[in-house]
Structures are given as C-alpha cells and as structure tokens.
Coordinates of C-alpha atoms in Angstrom, one line a residue:
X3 CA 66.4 98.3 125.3
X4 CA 67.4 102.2 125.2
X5 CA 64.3 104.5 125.3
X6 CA 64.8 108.0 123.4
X7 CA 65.4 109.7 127.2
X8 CA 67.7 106.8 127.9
X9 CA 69.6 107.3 125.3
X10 CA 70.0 110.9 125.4
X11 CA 71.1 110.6 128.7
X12 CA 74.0 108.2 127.6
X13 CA 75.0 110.1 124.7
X14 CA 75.3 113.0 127.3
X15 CA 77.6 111.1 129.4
X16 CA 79.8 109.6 126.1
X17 CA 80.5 113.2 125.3
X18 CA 81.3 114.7 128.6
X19 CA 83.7 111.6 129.3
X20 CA 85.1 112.3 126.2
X21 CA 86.4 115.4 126.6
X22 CA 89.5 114.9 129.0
X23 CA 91.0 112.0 126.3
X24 CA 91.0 115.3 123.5
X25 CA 92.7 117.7 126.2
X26 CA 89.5 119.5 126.2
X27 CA 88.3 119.7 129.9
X28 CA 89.9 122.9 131.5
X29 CA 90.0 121.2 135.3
X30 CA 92.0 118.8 133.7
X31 CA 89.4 116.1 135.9
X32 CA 86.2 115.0 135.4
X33 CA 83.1 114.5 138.1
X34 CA 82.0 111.4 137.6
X35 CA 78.4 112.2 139.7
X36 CA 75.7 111.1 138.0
X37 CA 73.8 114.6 139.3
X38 CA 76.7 116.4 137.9
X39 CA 76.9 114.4 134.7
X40 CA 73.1 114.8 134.0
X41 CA 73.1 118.7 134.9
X42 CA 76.2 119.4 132.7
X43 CA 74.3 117.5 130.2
X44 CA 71.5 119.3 130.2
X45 CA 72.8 122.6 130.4
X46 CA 75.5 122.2 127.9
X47 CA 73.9 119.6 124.8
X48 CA 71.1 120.5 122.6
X49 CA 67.9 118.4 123.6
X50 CA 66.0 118.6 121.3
X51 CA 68.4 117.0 118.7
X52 CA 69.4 114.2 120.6
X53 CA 65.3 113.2 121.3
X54 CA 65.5 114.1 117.6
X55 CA 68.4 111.5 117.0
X56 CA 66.7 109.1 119.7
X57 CA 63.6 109.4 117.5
X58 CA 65.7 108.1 114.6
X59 CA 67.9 105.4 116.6
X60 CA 64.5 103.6 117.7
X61 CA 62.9 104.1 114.4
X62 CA 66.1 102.0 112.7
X63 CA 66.1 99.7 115.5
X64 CA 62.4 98.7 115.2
X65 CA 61.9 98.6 111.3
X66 CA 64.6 98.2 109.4
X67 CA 64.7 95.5 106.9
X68 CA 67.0 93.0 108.9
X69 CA 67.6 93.6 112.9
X70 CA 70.8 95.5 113.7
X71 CA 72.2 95.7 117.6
X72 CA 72.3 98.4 119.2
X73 CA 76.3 98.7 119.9
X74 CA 76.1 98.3 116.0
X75 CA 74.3 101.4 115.6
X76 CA 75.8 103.3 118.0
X77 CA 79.2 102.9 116.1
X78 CA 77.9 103.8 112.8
X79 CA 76.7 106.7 114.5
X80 CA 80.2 107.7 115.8
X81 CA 81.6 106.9 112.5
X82 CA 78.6 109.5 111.2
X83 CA 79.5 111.8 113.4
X84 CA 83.1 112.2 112.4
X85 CA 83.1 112.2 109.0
X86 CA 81.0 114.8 108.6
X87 CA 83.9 116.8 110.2
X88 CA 85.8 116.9 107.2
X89 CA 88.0 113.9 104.8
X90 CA 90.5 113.3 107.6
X91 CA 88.8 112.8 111.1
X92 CA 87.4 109.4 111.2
X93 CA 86.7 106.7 113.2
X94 CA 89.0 103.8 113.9
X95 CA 87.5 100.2 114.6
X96 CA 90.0 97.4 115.4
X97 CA 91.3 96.4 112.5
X98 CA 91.7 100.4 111.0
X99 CA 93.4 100.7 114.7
X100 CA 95.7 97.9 114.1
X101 CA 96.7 99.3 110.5
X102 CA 97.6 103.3 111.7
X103 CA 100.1 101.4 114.3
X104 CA 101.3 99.6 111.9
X105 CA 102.0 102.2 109.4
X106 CA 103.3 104.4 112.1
X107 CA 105.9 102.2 113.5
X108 CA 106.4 100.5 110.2
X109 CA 106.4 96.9 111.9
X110 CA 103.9 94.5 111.5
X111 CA 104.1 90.6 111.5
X112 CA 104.2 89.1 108.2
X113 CA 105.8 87.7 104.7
X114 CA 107.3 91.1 104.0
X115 CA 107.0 91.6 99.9
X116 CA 105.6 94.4 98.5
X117 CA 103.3 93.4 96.3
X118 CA 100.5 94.8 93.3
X119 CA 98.3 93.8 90.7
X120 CA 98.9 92.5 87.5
X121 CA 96.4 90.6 84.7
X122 CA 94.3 90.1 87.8
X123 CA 97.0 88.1 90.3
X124 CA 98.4 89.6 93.1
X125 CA 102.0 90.2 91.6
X126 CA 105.0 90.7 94.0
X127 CA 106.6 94.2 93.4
X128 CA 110.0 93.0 95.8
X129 CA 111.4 90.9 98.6
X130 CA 112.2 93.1 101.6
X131 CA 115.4 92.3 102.8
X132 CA 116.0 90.4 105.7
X133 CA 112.3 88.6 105.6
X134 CA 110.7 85.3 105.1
X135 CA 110.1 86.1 101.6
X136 CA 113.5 87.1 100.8
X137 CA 115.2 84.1 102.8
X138 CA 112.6 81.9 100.9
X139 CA 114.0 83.3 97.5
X140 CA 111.0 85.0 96.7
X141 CA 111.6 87.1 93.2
X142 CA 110.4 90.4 92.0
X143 CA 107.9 89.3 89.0
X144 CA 106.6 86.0 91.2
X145 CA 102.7 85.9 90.8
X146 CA 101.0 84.7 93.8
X147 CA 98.8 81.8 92.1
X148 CA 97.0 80.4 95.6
X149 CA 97.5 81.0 99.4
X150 CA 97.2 77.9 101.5
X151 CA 95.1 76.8 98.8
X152 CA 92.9 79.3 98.0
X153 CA 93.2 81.2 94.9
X154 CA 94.3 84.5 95.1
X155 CA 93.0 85.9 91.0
X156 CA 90.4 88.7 92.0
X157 CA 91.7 89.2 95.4
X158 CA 92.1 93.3 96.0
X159 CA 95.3 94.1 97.0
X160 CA 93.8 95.2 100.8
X161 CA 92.5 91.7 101.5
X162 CA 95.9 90.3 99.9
X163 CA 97.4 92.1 102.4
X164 CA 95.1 91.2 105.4
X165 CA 95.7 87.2 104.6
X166 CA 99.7 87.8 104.4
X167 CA 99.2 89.4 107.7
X168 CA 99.0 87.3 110.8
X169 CA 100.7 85.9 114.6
X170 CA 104.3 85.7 114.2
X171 CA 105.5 81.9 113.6
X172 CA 102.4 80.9 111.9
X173 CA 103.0 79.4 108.6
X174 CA 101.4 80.0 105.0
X175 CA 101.5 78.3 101.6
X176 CA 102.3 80.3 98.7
X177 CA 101.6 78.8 95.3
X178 CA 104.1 80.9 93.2
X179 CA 104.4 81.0 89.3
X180 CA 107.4 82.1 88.1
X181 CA 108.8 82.8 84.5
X182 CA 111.2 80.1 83.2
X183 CA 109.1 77.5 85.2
X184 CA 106.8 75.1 83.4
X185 CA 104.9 74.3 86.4
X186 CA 103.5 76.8 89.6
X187 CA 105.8 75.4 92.9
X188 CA 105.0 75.8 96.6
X189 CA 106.7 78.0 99.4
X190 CA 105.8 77.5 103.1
X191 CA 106.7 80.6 104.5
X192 CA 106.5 81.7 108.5
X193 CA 105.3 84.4 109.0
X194 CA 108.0 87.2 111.3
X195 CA 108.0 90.6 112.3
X196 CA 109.2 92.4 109.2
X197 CA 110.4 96.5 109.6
X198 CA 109.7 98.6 107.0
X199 CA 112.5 101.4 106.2
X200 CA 110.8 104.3 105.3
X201 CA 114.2 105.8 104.0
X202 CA 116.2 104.6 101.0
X203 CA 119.1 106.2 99.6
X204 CA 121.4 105.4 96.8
X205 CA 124.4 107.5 94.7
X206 CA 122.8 108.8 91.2
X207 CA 126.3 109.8 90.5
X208 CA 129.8 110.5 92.1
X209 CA 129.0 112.9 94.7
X210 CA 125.4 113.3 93.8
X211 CA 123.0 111.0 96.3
X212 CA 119.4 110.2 96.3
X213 CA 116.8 109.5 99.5
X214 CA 113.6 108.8 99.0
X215 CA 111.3 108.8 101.7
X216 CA 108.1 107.2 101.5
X217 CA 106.2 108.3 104.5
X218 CA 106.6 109.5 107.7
X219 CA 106.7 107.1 110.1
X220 CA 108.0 107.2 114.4
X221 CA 111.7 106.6 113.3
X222 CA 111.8 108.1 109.9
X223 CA 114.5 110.7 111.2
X224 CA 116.5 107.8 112.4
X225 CA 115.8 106.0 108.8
X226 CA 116.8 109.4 107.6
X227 CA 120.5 109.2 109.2
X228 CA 121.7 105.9 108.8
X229 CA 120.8 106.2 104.9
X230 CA 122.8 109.9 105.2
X231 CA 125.6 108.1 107.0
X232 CA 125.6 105.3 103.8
X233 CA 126.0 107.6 101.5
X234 CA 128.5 109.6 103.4
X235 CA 130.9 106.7 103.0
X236 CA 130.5 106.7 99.2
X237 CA 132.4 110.3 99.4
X238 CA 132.0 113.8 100.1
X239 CA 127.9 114.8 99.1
X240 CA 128.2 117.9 96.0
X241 CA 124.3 117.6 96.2
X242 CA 121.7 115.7 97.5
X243 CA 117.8 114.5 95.9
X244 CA 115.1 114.3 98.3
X245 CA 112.1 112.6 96.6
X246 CA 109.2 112.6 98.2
X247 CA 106.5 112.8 95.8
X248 CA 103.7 110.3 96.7
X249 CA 104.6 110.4 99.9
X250 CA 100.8 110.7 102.0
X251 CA 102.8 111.9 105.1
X252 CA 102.6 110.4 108.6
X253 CA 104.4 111.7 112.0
X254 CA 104.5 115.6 112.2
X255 CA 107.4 114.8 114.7
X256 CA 109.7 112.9 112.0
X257 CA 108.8 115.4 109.6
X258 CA 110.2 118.0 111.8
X259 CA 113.6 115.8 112.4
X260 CA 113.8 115.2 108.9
X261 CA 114.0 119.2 108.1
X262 CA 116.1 119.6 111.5
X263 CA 118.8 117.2 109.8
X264 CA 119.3 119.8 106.9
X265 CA 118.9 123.3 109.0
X266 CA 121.2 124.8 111.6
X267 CA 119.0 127.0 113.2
X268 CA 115.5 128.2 112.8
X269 CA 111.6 127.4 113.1
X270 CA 110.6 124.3 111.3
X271 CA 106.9 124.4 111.5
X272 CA 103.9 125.9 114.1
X273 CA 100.3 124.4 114.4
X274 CA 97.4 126.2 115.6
X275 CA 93.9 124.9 117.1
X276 CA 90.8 125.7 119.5
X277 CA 92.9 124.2 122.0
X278 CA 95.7 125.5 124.0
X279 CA 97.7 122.0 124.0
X280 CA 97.0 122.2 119.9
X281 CA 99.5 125.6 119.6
X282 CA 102.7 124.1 119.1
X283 CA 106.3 125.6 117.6
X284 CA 109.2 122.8 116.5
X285 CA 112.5 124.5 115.9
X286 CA 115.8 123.2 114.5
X287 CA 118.9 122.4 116.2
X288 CA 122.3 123.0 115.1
X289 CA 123.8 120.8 112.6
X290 CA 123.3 119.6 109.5
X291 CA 124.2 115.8 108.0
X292 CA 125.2 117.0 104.5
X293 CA 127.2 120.2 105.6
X294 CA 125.7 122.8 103.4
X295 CA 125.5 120.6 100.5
X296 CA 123.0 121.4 97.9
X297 CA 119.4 120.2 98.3
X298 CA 116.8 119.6 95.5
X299 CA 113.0 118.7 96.8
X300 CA 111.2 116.8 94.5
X301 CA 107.5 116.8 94.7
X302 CA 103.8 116.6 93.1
X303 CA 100.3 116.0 93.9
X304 CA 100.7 113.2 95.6
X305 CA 103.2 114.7 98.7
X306 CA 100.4 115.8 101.4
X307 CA 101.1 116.8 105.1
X308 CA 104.5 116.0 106.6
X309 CA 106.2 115.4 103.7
X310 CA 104.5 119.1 102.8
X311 CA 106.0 120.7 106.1
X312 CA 109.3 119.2 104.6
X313 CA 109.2 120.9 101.4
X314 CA 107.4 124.3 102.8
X315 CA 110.3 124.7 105.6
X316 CA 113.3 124.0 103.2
X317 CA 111.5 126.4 100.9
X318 CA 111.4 129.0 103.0
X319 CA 115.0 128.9 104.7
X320 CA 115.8 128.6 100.8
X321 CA 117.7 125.7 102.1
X322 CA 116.7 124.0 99.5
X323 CA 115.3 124.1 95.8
X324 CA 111.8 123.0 95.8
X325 CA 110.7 121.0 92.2
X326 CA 108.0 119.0 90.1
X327 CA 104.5 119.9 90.7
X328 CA 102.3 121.3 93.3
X329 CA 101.3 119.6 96.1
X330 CA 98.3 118.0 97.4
X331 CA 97.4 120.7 100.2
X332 CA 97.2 118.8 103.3
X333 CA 97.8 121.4 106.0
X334 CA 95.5 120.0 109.2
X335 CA 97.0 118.0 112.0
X336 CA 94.9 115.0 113.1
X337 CA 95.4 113.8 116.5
X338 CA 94.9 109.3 117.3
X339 CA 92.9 109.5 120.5
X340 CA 91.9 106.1 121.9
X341 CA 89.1 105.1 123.3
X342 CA 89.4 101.6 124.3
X343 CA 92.4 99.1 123.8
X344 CA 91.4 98.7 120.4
X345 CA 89.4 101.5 119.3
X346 CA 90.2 104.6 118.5
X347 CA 89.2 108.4 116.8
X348 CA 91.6 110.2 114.1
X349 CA 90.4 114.1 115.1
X350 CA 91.8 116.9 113.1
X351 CA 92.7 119.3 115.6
X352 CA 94.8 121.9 113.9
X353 CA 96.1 123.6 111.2
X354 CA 100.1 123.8 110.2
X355 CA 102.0 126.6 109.1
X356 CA 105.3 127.3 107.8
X357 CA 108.0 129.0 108.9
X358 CA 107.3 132.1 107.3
X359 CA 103.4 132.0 108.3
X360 CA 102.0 130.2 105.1
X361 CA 98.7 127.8 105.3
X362 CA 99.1 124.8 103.2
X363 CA 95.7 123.9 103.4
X364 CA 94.0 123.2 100.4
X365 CA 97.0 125.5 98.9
X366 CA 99.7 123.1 98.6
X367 CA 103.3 123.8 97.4
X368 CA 104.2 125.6 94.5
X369 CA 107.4 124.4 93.3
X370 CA 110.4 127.1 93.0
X371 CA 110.7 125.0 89.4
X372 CA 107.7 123.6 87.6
X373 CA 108.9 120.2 85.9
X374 CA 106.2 117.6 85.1
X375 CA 106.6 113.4 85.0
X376 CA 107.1 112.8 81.2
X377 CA 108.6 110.3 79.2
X378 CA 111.5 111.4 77.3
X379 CA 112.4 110.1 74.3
X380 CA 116.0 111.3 72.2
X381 CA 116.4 112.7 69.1
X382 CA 119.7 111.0 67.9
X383 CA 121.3 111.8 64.7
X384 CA 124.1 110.3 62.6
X385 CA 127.0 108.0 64.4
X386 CA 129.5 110.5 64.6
X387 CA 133.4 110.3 64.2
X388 CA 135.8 111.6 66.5
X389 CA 139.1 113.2 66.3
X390 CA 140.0 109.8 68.6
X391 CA 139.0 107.6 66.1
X392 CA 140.8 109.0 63.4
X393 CA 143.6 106.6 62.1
X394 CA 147.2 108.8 63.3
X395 CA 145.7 111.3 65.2
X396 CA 147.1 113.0 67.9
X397 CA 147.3 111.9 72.0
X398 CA 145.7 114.9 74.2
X399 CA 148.0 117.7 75.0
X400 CA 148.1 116.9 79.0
X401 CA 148.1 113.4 78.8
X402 CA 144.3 112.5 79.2
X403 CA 141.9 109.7 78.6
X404 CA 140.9 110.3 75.0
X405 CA 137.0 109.9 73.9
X406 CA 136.1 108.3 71.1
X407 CA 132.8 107.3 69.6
X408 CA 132.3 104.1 71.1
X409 CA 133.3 105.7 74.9
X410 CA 131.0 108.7 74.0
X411 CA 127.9 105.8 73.2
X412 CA 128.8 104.0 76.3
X413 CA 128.8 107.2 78.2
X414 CA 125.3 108.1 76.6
X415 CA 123.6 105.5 77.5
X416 CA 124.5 105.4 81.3
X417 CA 123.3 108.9 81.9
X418 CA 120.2 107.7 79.5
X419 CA 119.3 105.5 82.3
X420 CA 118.1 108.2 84.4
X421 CA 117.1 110.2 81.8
X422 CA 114.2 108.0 80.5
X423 CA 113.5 105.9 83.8
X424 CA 113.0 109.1 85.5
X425 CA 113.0 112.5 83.9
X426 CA 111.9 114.3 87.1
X427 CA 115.2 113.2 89.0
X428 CA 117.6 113.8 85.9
X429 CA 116.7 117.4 85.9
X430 CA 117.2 117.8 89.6
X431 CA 120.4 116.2 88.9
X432 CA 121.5 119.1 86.8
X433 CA 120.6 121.7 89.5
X434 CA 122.6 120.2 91.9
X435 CA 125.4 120.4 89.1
X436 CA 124.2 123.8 88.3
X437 CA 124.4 125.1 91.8
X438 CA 128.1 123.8 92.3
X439 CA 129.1 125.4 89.3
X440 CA 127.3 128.8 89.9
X441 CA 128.9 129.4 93.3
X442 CA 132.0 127.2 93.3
X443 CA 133.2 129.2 90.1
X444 CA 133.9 132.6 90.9
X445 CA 136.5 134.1 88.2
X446 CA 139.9 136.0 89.5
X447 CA 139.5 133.3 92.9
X448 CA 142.8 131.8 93.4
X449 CA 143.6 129.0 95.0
X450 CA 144.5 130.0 98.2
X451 CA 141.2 132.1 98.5
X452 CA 139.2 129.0 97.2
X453 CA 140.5 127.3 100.2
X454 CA 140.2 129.9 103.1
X455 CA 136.7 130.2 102.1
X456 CA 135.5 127.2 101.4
X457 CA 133.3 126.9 104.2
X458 CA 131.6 129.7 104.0
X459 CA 130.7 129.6 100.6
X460 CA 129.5 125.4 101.1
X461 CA 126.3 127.8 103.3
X462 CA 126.4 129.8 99.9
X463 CA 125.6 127.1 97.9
X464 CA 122.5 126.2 99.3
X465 CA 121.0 129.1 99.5
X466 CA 120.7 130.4 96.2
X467 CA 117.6 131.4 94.8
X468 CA 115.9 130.3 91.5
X469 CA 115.7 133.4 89.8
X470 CA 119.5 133.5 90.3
X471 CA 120.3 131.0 88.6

C-alpha cells in the first residue's frame, strides 16, 4: 500500500530515471543514490502537487465504485499525463507498442488482405501478393462471413484486424461468401509474415508514371526505388505523379530519402526542440532517379507530417509542382521512447521546418494549384463524322494512321478512365504534358541545338514555376 509521501517519493524517482531515456540529462549518467535521488527530488519537483496528486491517487484507490490496482492507476496516470501535452504524445501499452512496430517496418504476422466494411461484414478490399490469402485464392469483394467459427457481422474493422493477426504458422478458418456462389465455403489459412510495400507505382500513360506512397515507413525509400526502377523499364519517364494524399506520414528519415531521390543538392528539412539532440538538418545527395523529369505532388487534408516535408521541400526547390488541397498541418516530430520491453511513450519533441524556414504546424501546404476531388461527368454531343469515314475520301498526306469516329470513341473512353475514376490525377496528367510542351518547344531551336542542350533544359523542365505557365 503507497502512502501520499510514499508515493511522491516514487514519482520523484520515475521522473528523474526518466530523463536519460529522452536525452535529457546533461551528465549523460544518472546517480542512482537514494540521498541523491530524494534531494534532486525535492529540490527540483513541486511538492505540493504531487501530496496533491497523492491525495487524489488514495482517494480513488479507497472509494471508487469497483477496486482498481494500483499499477492500474499509475498507468492511467501516465497516459494522463501525456495527453494533456497535446494530440500526438501518448502513451504506448503493449498492444499500441506492438502496432507502431508494425506499421513502421510494415511486417507483421498474418493473412495479409486489406480489408473494410460493407452492409455490416468485414469485406476484403485485396489479396496482397505473395500471402496466405492470395495463395488461398482469396478475391477482392469476398465477405468474411465467420472466423474459426465465430461471426464476424458487427465486428469493427480494429478488432477484425487484431483476430487476423497472430504467431506465424498458426492456422484460421475463414467462412467466405462469395458472389456466383450459392453457398458460404471455408478457407483454412496459416497465418505468415506478410510485408507491406508502402510504394506502388504503375504507367498512367507512355512516359507518364504514377507512385503512390501510402505512408512512411523504415524502408519506404527503398520501396521508393525499386517501384522507380519498374517504371524505368517501361521507357524513358516525360513526368512523374507522386500521390500522397491520405497519407498520415510515418519515418521522418524515409521522408527525407524519398525527397533526396528527386533533388541533387540542397536542405531537405531541419527540426528544432528544447533539446540539443532535437536540432537536426537532413540534406540531399547528388542524384536524382527520374533525371530531371517533371514532378507533380498530389495532396489534401489528409497528407500530415512526412508526407508534408515531402511536398514542402519539393515546393520549395520548385522541384516539383505541388497540387489538390491543403494539407493537414502536422509539423511536430514525436520521438518512440521505450520504457520497458513492451511499453513505450510517443513524445513530441520538436518542430519541422522546410527548407526555406516555413512552419507547417497547424499551417499545412498550400498547393501551387488548387484542384479539389470531384466527380466529373461529360457533356457529349452528337456522334460525329469524320473526314475518315467518308465513303472515297482521301489517305493522309504523309502516310499516317487515319482517325475515324469509331477510333476517336475508343480513344475517348480510355483517357475517360482516368478522367472519372480520378479527376485529381487526370489533371496532374496534363501538367506533366504541359510542362514538356512549355520548355521542350522553343521556336527557331533546330535540331542540332535541341540535342546539345538537351540536358540542361531536362533541369529546366522541372523547375518551372506556376505562374509561368
């Protein structure tokens, strides 16, 4: 049983021990005396609120309605402590411990689906590749019905997740429904370490790519390269899509390798804190994976922290075209300091800045081009003839592929794809077009010049402003 002077002494000694894990003690080493605990105590908390809080503790301890422990309380009190910091710092018990590593590394042992909610059934989004679920034949539209028996309608999709989630090798029932079946089958699944990719990339059209990253996580910059080197292979890049809107951020270290893979030269980001250890610069190093090709950002209110220090540093080495809608304003670095092999605390511990000095904080980005999520819809008129689909007309002068009505509709409704899946990435498709043509098109050039300057005006392109275009 703690008296109040007991546990005042104990908090006294919690803090003090504290301090070397956050960097904070100036020695660098800690005397663990008792003497020298208790007078550093004394001198350096305030008394009279921790009798005040010891007051409290015993008062909650005695009489409230059900009896609580008192390593029970002394969490919540931690937990108490830290959120009344501000919304990021918090404290992590073991399973809230378990998920950051997980998200950070982006492994975990499990089924590996994505999966959401749909008429109240946990609803499976996709099969990641190279998983149980996939090499069990799992389908994107498959409703989880049961889980080793146990019905999964109501479930949230947290707890789905917790119960998909377990030691490598152990197996699970599924109880799958599945459109075109008459009856719900079973799937015994086991369960595997599954890595989650937090870079995709794809080719929106020849020369054009696409990445979208997702979050930040330890090898995000490696993610970033080997989707760079994919698309690489497809042909020379005229322009490239970076996409990270909903993206709630992650590693400030990947975030800087991810800007470093698109800059030659120059500072990336700086952080700033009470702490000396807290003031930190990250620079790039020469090279860049798309060779001065175009860049578009896409963002909105969704892309906080890292994926913020992405957008602000290409911003402001006009490396890049930043568009969509502002951004969430996450500008605070939190630091994971643990405090036992399964517990930890999140501690914001400074503020970032971008290259050119700005505080995101509560701020955000403001896109260089305002463009909001909409659906589009087309206006089409009449069918139209062509001069190629008149009966004895004429073959083009040079010998080209003529276009007719039908080609003209087949054409429309590729580029339609894009245009009404996602209207946000369509028009950052025609910047990238916009920028080639700007710069690449310079009238009097001849051919000869074209050439001898061709890589000096591949920096050029990227580089343009907004206003000029």
């Amino acid at each position: 049983m703690f008296t109040p002077k007991m546990l005042a002494r104990l908090i006294g000694v919690a803090a003090l021990t504290a301090l070397p894990l956050m960097g904070l003690s100036q020695a660098g080493q800690l005397d663990t005396s008792d003497d020298r605990v208790s007078l550093e105590a004394e001198s350096r908390l305030p008394l009279e609120d921790l009798r005040s809080f010891a007051k409290v503790f015993e008062q909650i301890r005695r009489g409230y309605v059900e009896e609580v422990d008192d390593s029970t309380l002394l969490e919540f009190a931690i937990k108490g402590m830290l959120q009344g910091l501000d919304p990021h710092s918090s404290y992590l018990d073991s399973r809230s411990f378990t998920d950051l590593q997980a998200n950070t590394t982006g492994e975990f042992a499990g089924l590996g689906i994505e999966v959401g909610i749909e008429d109240d059934y946990i609803t499976i989004i996709t099969p990641m590749d190279d998983t149980p679920a996939e090499r069990a034949g799992l389908r994107a539209g498959d409703v989880i019905l049961r889980m080793s028996g146990k019905s999964m309608r109501g479930v949230s999709l947290d707890d789905a997740v917790e119960k998909m989630r377990g030691p490598v090798g152990s197996p699970v029932t599924l109880t799958i429904g599945r459109k075109g079946h008459k009856e719900p089958f079973d799937v015994t699944l086991k369960r595997d370490k599954v890595r989650v990719y937090s870079v995709r990339g794809e080719m929106l059209e020849d020369g054009y790519g696409y990445l979208r990253i997702s979050q930040f996580q330890l090898d995000t910059g490696g993610d970033l390269v080997r989707a760079m080197n994919k698309l690489k292979k497809q042909g020379e890049l005229k322009g490239l899509v970076i996409d990270l809107r909903n993206n709630p951020g992650g590693v400030l270290q990947s975030s800087v390798e991810v800007v470093d893979a698109f800059l030659e030269e120059g500072l990336v980001v700086y952080t700033e804190g009470r702490n000396e250890s807290s003031n930190l610069r990250y620079s790039a190093s020469p090279g860049d994976l798309s060779k001065g090709a175009p860049l578009v950002v896409l963002i909105n209110d969704g892309s906080a922290s890292a994926a913020e220090i992405v957008a602000g540093a290409l911003q402001d080495h006009r490396r890049a075209v930043v568009m969509g809608t502002d951004s969430f304003g996450k500008g605070s670095v939190q630091t994971v300091i643990p405090i036992n092999d399964d517990r930890a605390i999140k501690l914001t511990t400074a503020l970032y800045f971008t290259p050119k000095g700005r505080s995101i904080q509560a701020q955000g980005i403001k896109p260089d081009i305002t463009v909001e999520r909409v659906q589009v819809t087309r206006m089409d008129g009449r069918a139209r003839t062509t001069e190629a689909d008149l009966a004895g007309h004429l073959g083009n002068g040079n010998g080209g592929k003529e276009s007719g009505s039908e080609d003209r509709k087949r054409a429309k409704a590729d580029q339609d794809d894009w245009y009404s899946r996602d209207n946000q990435v369509f028009e950052a498709l025609n910047v990238l077009k916009g920028l080639n043509l700007y710069v690449r098109r310079v009238p009097g050039e001849s051919g000869e010049k074209r050439t001898a300057e061709a890589e000096e005006r591949k920096d050029k392109v990227a580089r343009v402003r907004p206003e000029d275009l």
